[in-house]
Short mmCIF file of C-alpha atoms and ligand atoms in Angstrom, two decimals:
data_model
loop_
_atom_site.label_atom_id
_atom_site.label_comp_id
_atom_site.label_asym_id
_atom_site.label_seq_id
_atom_site.Cartn_x
_atom_site.Cartn_y
_atom_site.Cartn_z
CA MET A 65 11.88 16.08 -9.07
CA LEU A 66 9.73 18.33 -7.05
CA VAL A 67 10.84 21.57 -8.20
CA ASP A 68 9.48 24.27 -10.46
CA GLN A 69 5.74 23.57 -9.59
CA SER A 70 4.12 27.00 -9.75
CA THR A 71 3.25 26.72 -13.34
CA SER A 72 1.95 23.47 -13.13
CA ARG A 73 -0.09 24.37 -10.06
CA ARG A 74 -1.75 27.18 -11.89
CA ASN A 75 -2.49 25.13 -14.88
CA PHE A 76 -4.00 22.47 -12.43
CA LEU A 77 -6.19 25.29 -10.89
CA LYS A 78 -7.33 26.22 -14.07
CA PHE A 79 -8.48 22.67 -14.97
CA LEU A 80 -10.16 22.18 -11.69
CA ALA A 81 -12.28 25.40 -12.21
CA GLY A 82 -13.83 23.74 -15.07
CA SER A 83 -14.03 20.48 -13.52
CA PRO A 84 -17.11 18.61 -12.07
CA LEU A 85 -14.99 17.89 -9.17
CA LEU A 86 -15.60 21.37 -7.72
CA ALA A 87 -19.32 20.58 -7.66
CA TYR A 88 -18.51 17.92 -5.06
CA ALA A 89 -18.76 19.41 -1.53
CA GLY A 90 -16.17 16.99 0.08
CA ARG A 91 -12.17 17.19 0.03
CA PRO A 92 -10.76 16.75 -3.58
CA SER A 93 -10.45 13.07 -3.53
CA PHE A 94 -10.24 11.85 -7.14
CA ALA A 95 -10.20 8.32 -5.92
CA GLY A 96 -13.33 8.30 -3.91
CA GLU A 97 -11.10 7.33 -0.93
CA THR A 98 -13.81 7.76 1.74
CA PRO A 99 -16.43 5.31 1.64
CA SER A 100 -19.56 6.83 -0.27
CA ARG A 101 -22.52 4.85 0.97
CA PHE A 102 -23.79 7.23 3.36
CA PRO A 103 -24.21 10.89 3.16
CA ASP A 104 -22.05 13.09 5.76
CA PRO A 105 -23.95 13.17 8.94
CA MET A 106 -22.21 15.92 10.58
CA ILE A 107 -22.93 19.11 8.70
CA TRP A 108 -21.60 21.17 11.50
CA ALA A 109 -18.18 20.00 10.90
CA PRO A 110 -17.75 18.71 7.47
CA PRO A 111 -14.40 16.91 6.75
CA SER A 112 -13.28 19.45 4.31
CA THR A 113 -13.60 23.07 5.32
CA GLY A 114 -11.17 24.27 2.55
CA GLU A 115 -8.46 24.65 5.37
CA LEU A 116 -5.52 22.25 5.04
CA ILE A 117 -3.62 20.92 8.34
CA LYS A 118 -0.52 22.76 8.82
CA SER A 119 1.30 19.86 10.55
CA PRO A 120 1.16 16.19 10.90
CA LYS A 121 -0.03 16.54 14.55
CA ASP A 122 -3.15 18.48 13.29
CA ALA A 123 -4.54 15.40 11.47
CA ILE A 124 -7.49 13.92 12.98
CA ASN A 125 -7.23 10.81 10.64
CA VAL A 126 -5.18 9.57 7.72
CA PHE A 127 -7.61 11.37 5.11
CA ASP A 128 -6.62 14.66 6.33
CA PHE A 129 -3.12 14.05 4.63
CA GLU A 130 -4.49 13.50 1.17
CA PRO A 131 -5.38 16.88 0.13
CA VAL A 132 -2.22 18.30 1.52
CA ALA A 133 -0.24 15.79 -0.61
CA PHE A 134 -2.59 17.01 -3.50
CA LYS A 135 -1.18 20.52 -3.17
CA ASN A 136 2.40 19.63 -2.49
CA VAL A 137 2.85 16.81 -5.20
CA PRO A 138 3.06 17.63 -8.74
CA PRO A 139 -0.26 16.42 -10.53
CA ALA A 140 1.39 13.68 -12.50
CA HIS A 141 2.91 12.16 -9.57
CA PHE A 142 -0.07 12.64 -7.40
CA GLY A 143 -2.16 11.24 -10.09
CA TYR A 144 0.09 8.22 -10.37
CA MET A 145 -0.32 7.30 -6.72
CA ALA A 146 -4.00 8.13 -6.36
CA SER A 147 -4.97 6.21 -9.57
CA GLY A 148 -6.76 2.88 -9.83
CA ILE A 149 -7.53 1.73 -13.14
CA ASP A 150 -10.43 2.26 -15.69
CA ASP A 151 -13.73 3.40 -13.89
CA GLU A 152 -12.03 2.88 -10.54
CA VAL A 153 -14.86 0.74 -9.24
CA THR A 154 -12.28 -1.45 -7.47
CA LEU A 155 -10.70 1.46 -5.78
CA ARG A 156 -14.05 2.58 -4.27
CA VAL A 157 -15.20 -1.00 -3.54
CA ASN A 158 -12.20 -1.59 -1.39
CA ARG A 159 -13.34 1.04 0.91
CA GLU A 160 -17.15 0.54 0.71
CA ALA A 161 -16.79 -3.20 1.43
CA PHE A 162 -15.74 -2.42 4.96
CA ASN A 163 -19.14 -0.70 5.56
CA ARG A 164 -20.89 -3.86 4.67
CA LEU A 165 -19.10 -5.61 7.75
CA VAL A 166 -20.14 -4.71 11.29
CA LEU A 167 -18.17 -5.57 14.46
CA ARG A 168 -19.84 -7.51 17.01
CA PRO A 169 -18.28 -6.02 20.26
CA ARG A 170 -18.19 -7.97 23.54
CA ARG A 171 -18.96 -6.27 26.85
CA LEU A 172 -17.64 -6.53 30.23
CA VAL A 173 -13.92 -7.74 29.37
CA ASP A 174 -11.06 -5.84 31.36
CA VAL A 175 -9.64 -4.18 28.35
CA SER A 176 -7.46 -1.61 30.39
CA THR A 177 -4.23 -3.25 28.72
CA VAL A 178 -4.24 -4.12 25.21
CA ASP A 179 -1.60 -5.48 23.16
CA PRO A 180 -1.87 -5.30 19.31
CA ALA A 181 1.52 -7.28 18.78
CA MET A 182 1.69 -9.55 15.93
CA GLU A 183 4.30 -12.21 15.27
CA LEU A 184 5.45 -13.27 11.70
CA PHE A 185 7.97 -15.87 10.96
CA GLY A 186 9.36 -15.96 14.49
CA VAL A 187 9.66 -12.20 14.84
CA LYS A 188 7.43 -10.05 17.07
CA TRP A 189 6.15 -6.72 15.99
CA GLU A 190 4.36 -4.12 18.11
CA THR A 191 1.51 -3.86 15.73
CA PRO A 192 0.11 -5.94 12.62
CA ILE A 193 0.45 -2.56 10.49
CA ILE A 194 2.84 -3.27 7.86
CA ILE A 195 4.30 -0.78 5.06
CA ALA A 196 3.43 -2.09 1.78
CA PRO A 197 6.01 -2.05 -1.11
CA THR A 198 5.42 0.97 -3.13
CA GLY A 199 7.63 2.06 -6.04
CA GLY A 200 9.51 5.47 -6.70
CA ASN A 201 9.05 7.34 -3.31
CA ARG A 202 11.08 10.11 -4.28
CA ALA A 203 8.25 11.33 -6.69
CA PHE A 204 6.48 12.31 -3.37
CA HIS A 205 9.18 13.66 -1.28
CA GLU A 206 13.06 14.01 -1.93
CA ASP A 207 13.75 11.79 1.09
CA GLY A 208 11.48 8.92 -0.32
CA GLU A 209 12.11 5.56 1.02
CA LEU A 210 14.79 6.69 3.40
CA ALA A 211 12.01 8.79 5.24
CA VAL A 212 9.60 5.86 5.17
CA ALA A 213 12.46 3.81 6.68
CA ARG A 214 13.26 6.36 9.31
CA ALA A 215 9.61 6.42 10.17
CA ALA A 216 9.35 2.68 10.22
CA LYS A 217 12.46 2.61 12.60
CA ALA A 218 11.12 5.20 14.93
CA ARG A 219 7.63 3.62 15.19
CA ARG A 220 9.05 0.13 14.80
CA HIS A 221 7.23 -1.27 11.92
CA LEU A 222 7.80 -3.86 9.36
CA GLN A 223 8.60 -2.28 6.00
CA ILE A 224 8.47 -4.03 2.55
CA LEU A 225 10.66 -2.38 -0.09
CA SER A 226 9.74 -2.30 -3.86
CA THR A 227 12.00 -3.53 -6.53
CA SER A 228 10.99 -0.14 -8.09
CA ALA A 229 12.11 1.72 -5.13
CA SER A 230 14.15 4.98 -5.91
CA THR A 231 16.63 3.82 -3.08
CA SER A 232 18.36 0.54 -3.10
CA VAL A 233 17.55 -2.19 -0.61
CA ASP A 234 21.13 -1.84 0.77
CA ASP A 235 20.59 1.84 1.74
CA VAL A 236 17.03 1.50 3.04
CA THR A 237 17.96 -1.40 5.20
CA LYS A 238 21.00 0.65 6.79
CA GLU A 239 18.38 3.56 7.39
CA ARG A 240 15.89 1.22 8.90
CA GLY A 241 18.53 -0.29 11.10
CA MET A 242 17.18 -3.82 11.01
CA PRO A 243 16.28 -6.22 7.88
CA ILE A 244 13.35 -5.41 5.76
CA TRP A 245 11.39 -7.52 3.35
CA PHE A 246 12.15 -7.19 -0.21
CA GLN A 247 9.24 -7.14 -2.96
CA LEU A 248 10.30 -8.65 -6.15
CA TYR A 249 8.97 -7.76 -9.71
CA ALA A 250 10.31 -10.87 -11.32
CA SER A 251 10.61 -9.34 -14.80
CA PRO A 252 10.27 -12.01 -17.76
CA SER A 253 13.94 -12.86 -17.33
CA TRP A 254 14.99 -15.37 -14.52
CA GLU A 255 18.48 -14.01 -14.58
CA VAL A 256 17.14 -10.61 -13.59
CA ALA A 257 15.00 -11.95 -10.94
CA ASN A 258 17.95 -14.01 -9.61
CA ALA A 259 20.20 -11.00 -9.46
CA LEU A 260 17.54 -9.12 -7.60
CA VAL A 261 17.24 -11.99 -5.17
CA ARG A 262 20.85 -12.07 -4.57
CA ARG A 263 20.96 -8.34 -3.84
CA ALA A 264 18.10 -8.70 -1.38
CA GLU A 265 19.97 -11.70 0.45
CA ALA A 266 23.01 -9.73 0.51
CA ALA A 267 21.34 -6.73 2.10
CA GLY A 268 19.89 -9.24 4.80
CA CYS A 269 16.28 -9.61 3.94
CA PRO A 270 14.63 -12.43 5.67
CA VAL A 271 11.75 -12.56 3.22
CA VAL A 272 11.03 -11.87 -0.52
CA VAL A 273 7.69 -11.09 -1.55
CA LEU A 274 6.89 -12.18 -5.10
CA THR A 275 4.31 -9.80 -6.58
CA VAL A 276 2.21 -11.79 -9.15
CA ASP A 277 -0.67 -9.52 -10.02
CA ARG A 278 1.15 -7.22 -12.42
CA VAL A 279 1.20 -9.16 -15.47
CA ALA A 280 -0.29 -6.79 -18.05
CA GLY A 281 -0.53 -3.11 -18.87
CA ARG A 282 -3.11 -0.97 -17.36
CA ASN A 283 -5.22 1.93 -17.95
CA GLN A 284 -4.60 4.49 -15.20
CA GLU A 285 -7.21 7.03 -16.27
CA THR A 286 -6.58 9.25 -13.10
CA PHE A 287 -3.13 9.21 -13.67
CA PHE A 288 -3.18 9.91 -17.40
CA ARG A 289 -5.50 12.92 -17.00
CA LEU A 290 -3.50 14.38 -14.45
CA ARG A 291 -0.44 13.91 -16.30
CA ARG A 292 -2.03 16.00 -19.18
CA VAL A 293 -2.31 19.14 -16.80
CA ASP A 294 0.90 19.04 -15.60
CA SER A 295 3.18 21.33 -17.43
CA ARG A 296 6.53 19.78 -16.67
CA GLU A 297 8.11 17.71 -19.15
CA CYS A 298 8.09 14.18 -18.03
CA THR A 299 11.25 13.20 -20.25
CA ASN A 300 13.28 15.69 -18.22
CA CYS A 301 13.31 13.34 -15.47
CA HIS A 302 12.01 10.01 -16.88
CA GLU A 303 13.51 7.85 -19.49
CA PHE A 304 10.80 5.42 -20.90
CA THR A 305 12.84 2.68 -22.32
CA ILE A 306 13.23 -0.51 -19.86
CA GLN A 307 16.93 0.32 -19.51
CA GLY A 308 16.29 4.01 -18.84
CA ARG A 309 13.57 3.33 -16.18
CA ALA A 310 15.75 0.89 -14.46
CA ARG A 311 18.55 3.65 -14.25
CA THR A 312 16.27 5.46 -11.79
CA ARG A 313 15.59 2.21 -9.80
CA PRO A 314 18.82 1.44 -7.89
CA ASN A 315 18.04 -2.11 -7.21
CA TYR A 316 18.64 -2.96 -10.79
CA ASP A 317 22.27 -1.49 -10.62
CA GLY A 318 24.83 -3.58 -12.29
CA ILE A 319 22.07 -6.13 -13.63
CA ASP A 320 22.15 -6.95 -17.48
CA LEU A 321 18.89 -5.73 -18.67
CA SER A 322 19.88 -5.44 -22.39
CA ALA A 323 17.66 -8.39 -23.61
CA MET A 324 14.60 -7.33 -21.47
CA LYS A 325 11.82 -6.04 -23.62
CA SER A 326 9.30 -5.47 -20.76
CA MET A 327 9.31 -5.22 -17.28
CA GLU A 328 5.92 -7.01 -16.86
CA SER A 329 6.21 -10.48 -15.60
CA SER A 330 3.39 -12.01 -18.02
CA ASN A 331 5.26 -15.30 -18.06
CA LEU A 332 5.04 -16.08 -14.51
CA THR A 333 3.97 -19.53 -13.48
CA TRP A 334 4.03 -21.88 -10.41
CA ASP A 335 7.47 -23.38 -12.07
CA PHE A 336 8.88 -19.95 -11.31
CA VAL A 337 7.55 -19.93 -7.69
CA ARG A 338 9.14 -23.22 -7.01
CA ARG A 339 12.41 -22.31 -8.71
CA LEU A 340 12.57 -19.14 -6.52
CA ARG A 341 11.70 -21.18 -3.30
CA ASP A 342 14.52 -23.61 -4.28
CA SER A 343 17.10 -20.82 -4.96
CA THR A 344 16.94 -18.82 -1.97
CA ARG A 345 17.20 -19.03 1.86
CA MET A 346 14.71 -16.15 2.18
CA LYS A 347 11.11 -17.03 2.95
CA VAL A 348 8.82 -16.52 -0.01
CA VAL A 349 5.47 -14.60 0.35
CA VAL A 350 3.26 -14.35 -2.56
CA LYS A 351 1.52 -10.87 -3.15
CA GLY A 352 -1.64 -10.60 -5.06
CA ILE A 353 -3.77 -13.74 -4.36
CA LEU A 354 -7.25 -13.35 -4.63
CA THR A 355 -8.72 -16.82 -4.78
CA ALA A 356 -8.89 -20.11 -2.51
CA GLU A 357 -7.59 -21.82 -5.53
CA ASP A 358 -4.50 -20.06 -5.68
CA ALA A 359 -3.97 -19.80 -1.99
CA LYS A 360 -3.99 -23.71 -1.99
CA LEU A 361 -1.67 -23.80 -4.88
CA CYS A 362 0.67 -21.45 -2.73
CA VAL A 363 0.69 -23.92 0.11
CA GLU A 364 1.18 -26.85 -2.19
CA ASN A 365 4.28 -25.17 -3.94
CA GLY A 366 5.96 -24.46 -0.54
CA VAL A 367 5.19 -20.85 -0.27
CA ASP A 368 5.68 -19.42 3.15
CA GLY A 369 2.91 -16.77 3.37
CA VAL A 370 0.46 -14.76 1.22
CA ILE A 371 -0.73 -11.45 0.79
CA VAL A 372 -4.27 -10.92 -0.17
CA SER A 373 -4.13 -7.91 -2.51
CA ASN A 374 -5.47 -6.14 -5.60
CA HIS A 375 -2.60 -3.97 -5.70
CA GLY A 376 -4.62 -0.97 -4.38
CA ALA A 377 -7.14 -1.62 -7.20
CA ARG A 378 -4.45 -1.04 -9.85
CA GLY A 379 -4.62 -4.56 -11.41
CA GLU A 380 -8.12 -5.16 -12.51
CA ASP A 381 -11.30 -3.22 -12.27
CA SER A 382 -14.04 -5.79 -11.67
CA GLY A 383 -15.19 -4.34 -8.39
CA GLY A 384 -13.71 -7.25 -5.88
CA ALA A 385 -12.59 -5.90 -2.59
CA THR A 386 -9.90 -7.64 -0.68
CA ILE A 387 -11.70 -7.70 2.68
CA ASP A 388 -14.54 -9.93 0.77
CA VAL A 389 -12.04 -12.44 -0.37
CA LEU A 390 -9.99 -12.74 2.75
CA PRO A 391 -12.18 -15.39 4.43
CA GLU A 392 -11.97 -17.82 1.46
CA VAL A 393 -8.26 -17.52 1.37
CA VAL A 394 -7.86 -17.78 5.06
CA GLN A 395 -9.97 -21.08 5.01
CA ALA A 396 -8.22 -22.41 1.87
CA VAL A 397 -4.68 -22.05 3.64
CA GLY A 398 -6.16 -23.37 6.83
CA GLY A 399 -3.60 -21.98 9.30
CA ARG A 400 -0.71 -23.41 7.30
CA ILE A 401 0.80 -20.30 6.42
CA PRO A 402 0.26 -16.67 7.36
CA VAL A 403 -2.21 -14.53 5.57
CA LEU A 404 -1.67 -10.83 5.21
CA VAL A 405 -4.00 -8.38 3.30
CA ASP A 406 -4.03 -5.04 1.77
CA SER A 407 -5.90 -2.48 -0.20
CA GLY A 408 -8.07 0.16 1.12
CA PHE A 409 -7.13 -0.11 4.81
CA ARG A 410 -7.37 3.41 6.27
CA ARG A 411 -8.96 2.83 9.83
CA GLY A 412 -8.46 0.83 12.97
CA THR A 413 -11.83 -0.81 12.65
CA ASP A 414 -10.97 -1.82 9.10
CA ILE A 415 -7.68 -3.59 10.58
CA VAL A 416 -9.83 -5.39 13.20
CA LYS A 417 -12.20 -6.57 10.77
CA ALA A 418 -9.40 -8.19 8.86
CA LEU A 419 -7.68 -9.65 11.77
CA ALA A 420 -11.00 -11.03 12.93
CA LEU A 421 -11.51 -12.65 9.67
CA GLY A 422 -8.06 -14.52 10.00
CA ALA A 423 -5.47 -12.05 8.79
CA SER A 424 -2.27 -12.09 10.61
CA GLY A 425 -1.32 -8.44 9.50
CA VAL A 426 -2.36 -5.54 7.40
CA CYS A 427 -0.32 -3.70 4.72
CA ILE A 428 -0.90 0.06 3.95
CA GLY A 429 -0.04 1.80 0.80
CA ARG A 430 -1.47 5.44 -0.26
CA PRO A 431 -1.89 6.49 3.37
CA TYR A 432 1.90 6.72 3.78
CA LEU A 433 2.29 8.27 0.63
CA TRP A 434 -0.22 10.79 1.00
CA VAL A 435 1.72 11.98 4.16
CA LEU A 436 5.07 11.41 2.64
CA GLY A 437 4.05 14.07 0.08
CA ALA A 438 2.43 16.10 2.58
CA PHE A 439 5.06 16.23 5.63
CA GLY A 440 7.75 13.49 4.87
CA GLN A 441 9.23 11.35 7.77
CA ALA A 442 7.43 13.16 10.59
CA GLY A 443 4.09 12.70 8.60
CA VAL A 444 4.81 9.07 7.97
CA GLU A 445 5.26 8.72 11.78
CA ARG A 446 1.88 10.34 12.43
CA VAL A 447 0.03 8.15 10.08
CA LEU A 448 1.55 5.09 11.79
CA GLU A 449 0.47 6.41 15.05
CA LEU A 450 -3.05 7.42 14.17
CA MET A 451 -3.77 3.80 12.73
CA ARG A 452 -2.06 2.24 15.81
CA THR A 453 -4.23 4.26 18.06
CA GLU A 454 -7.23 3.52 16.20
CA LEU A 455 -6.61 -0.10 16.11
CA VAL A 456 -6.18 -0.14 20.03
CA VAL A 457 -9.43 1.76 20.48
CA ALA A 458 -11.43 -0.65 18.21
CA MET A 459 -9.82 -3.54 19.93
CA LYS A 460 -10.69 -2.12 23.34
CA GLN A 461 -14.42 -1.46 22.02
CA CYS A 462 -14.74 -5.01 20.83
CA GLY A 463 -13.39 -6.44 24.28
CA VAL A 464 -10.09 -8.08 22.99
CA ARG A 465 -6.79 -7.70 24.47
CA SER A 466 -4.63 -9.36 21.76
CA ILE A 467 -5.08 -9.83 18.16
CA GLY A 468 -5.17 -13.73 19.10
CA GLU A 469 -8.50 -13.05 20.64
CA LEU A 470 -10.20 -11.85 17.39
CA THR A 471 -12.24 -14.60 15.64
CA PRO A 472 -14.80 -14.47 12.84
CA ALA A 473 -17.31 -14.19 15.71
CA PHE A 474 -16.43 -10.50 16.01
CA VAL A 475 -17.71 -9.71 12.51
CA ARG A 476 -21.28 -9.89 10.76
CA ARG A 477 -22.66 -8.92 7.49
CA ALA A 478 -24.47 -5.57 7.72
CA THR A 479 -28.32 -6.13 6.99
C1 FMN B 191 1.98 4.56 -5.99
C2 FMN B 191 1.84 2.99 -5.86
C3 FMN B 191 3.01 2.30 -6.07
C4 FMN B 191 2.78 0.88 -5.93
N1 FMN B 191 4.13 0.19 -6.27
C5 FMN B 191 4.18 -1.13 -5.88
C6 FMN B 191 5.36 -1.91 -6.10
O1 FMN B 191 6.20 -1.53 -6.69
N2 FMN B 191 5.16 -3.19 -5.76
C7 FMN B 191 3.96 -3.93 -5.26
O2 FMN B 191 4.16 -4.98 -5.15
N3 FMN B 191 3.07 -3.16 -4.94
C8 FMN B 191 2.94 -1.77 -5.21
N4 FMN B 191 1.93 -1.11 -5.14
C9 FMN B 191 0.79 -1.70 -4.31
C10 FMN B 191 0.88 -1.72 -2.83
O3 FMN B 191 1.92 -2.54 -2.26
C11 FMN B 191 -0.37 -2.09 -2.01
O4 FMN B 191 -0.79 -3.47 -2.56
C12 FMN B 191 -1.52 -1.26 -2.26
O5 FMN B 191 -1.01 0.21 -2.16
C13 FMN B 191 -2.65 -1.29 -1.10
O6 FMN B 191 -3.62 -0.49 -1.12
P1 FMN B 191 -3.67 0.89 -0.58
O7 FMN B 191 -2.72 1.84 -1.33
O8 FMN B 191 -5.21 1.36 -0.66
O9 FMN B 191 -3.27 0.82 0.89
C14 FMN B 191 1.85 0.19 -5.44
C15 FMN B 191 0.55 1.08 -4.84
C16 FMN B 191 0.76 2.32 -5.05
C17 FMN B 191 -0.43 3.33 -4.62
#
């Protein structure tokens, strides 16, 4: 998948030469990943000097990996990962919203020992940083999800595997060396969903994460533009029928997809959620909740947990950041089930803000994909290390020793 890139790279550089992107003095981040509200205050050491880091340990923060991934990964694949949709308003707002929240640190607390551990469904994890499900990781590195699993194992993180993974749930579980969570794209067919659920159960997954926010097509403009400058022929590796797409997604192996016209679950309703809950011994977590109304319905329908997520700004583009809706979801749930959150989390302070606002844990997507494309497993480990280190520092600075001590009083709106 990652071979023969020199021509596409040349074409891409030609494209860049004529692009307004070059007028931007910072790193080539199509997605505007860094918050844009403030100008760079440090003119003597700008984040982008044109030099790419050479090894994971050179990274000062997670953003350092994005331009390396941009160099290593074919334009179409990089574009697929970086893309939000439409004008990418939500993509930017996911990051900018953190700037509108300020921490209220407490002083004179002994924080010489800090434990950022999280407990979820009776299992204790060393940190609340969770690997979000992302499809087709072999588009970024030949070891794909296996490299992510090895990193999760080495750094002892909870991993959620996508239905659309390029490696099966059985193989990733083996590599991880302990149970992982399985993310379910239900598809329009109960039979297909049920077969996927049975596969996850057989692999020993304790939790199924039902993604409910991919019910329509999407205009991934960044992806489509970068695909145009990728000289490789997509059809050499990809088939665009449902059955053809599924052939590169081993979780569908052996499942009859002949009657399926689409993979989008446009027909999902609360009936499906109840049927799923009643058909499995796994805990059911619903991913993609953005309102108090739906959070309440999750509880009423026997769901075990929710993930506040806008799919990394890949659902709709109305500019709603997940950190801004987290409090209404937490309030609606009222402590009855855990609330996780994702979309735009890059810094330890982002995580502390979410935990203070009531999240039990935080999932990360693109940061581990950047670094997977940049350096493979060792890079994923480094991202997890950087985020954990930043989290602990932010906790210490706030005067908290465990995430249980974080309350909404540690956060205020910026004036
Ligand atoms: C390239 C890519 C693929 C994704 N694939 C899936 C998927 O298969 N299933 C799913 O539920 N979410 C998927 N997501 C969404 C992530 O689980 C997560 O919600 C999102 O990446 C978090 O935002 P962040 O990338 O800003 O951290 C994907 C996201 C990206 C960037």
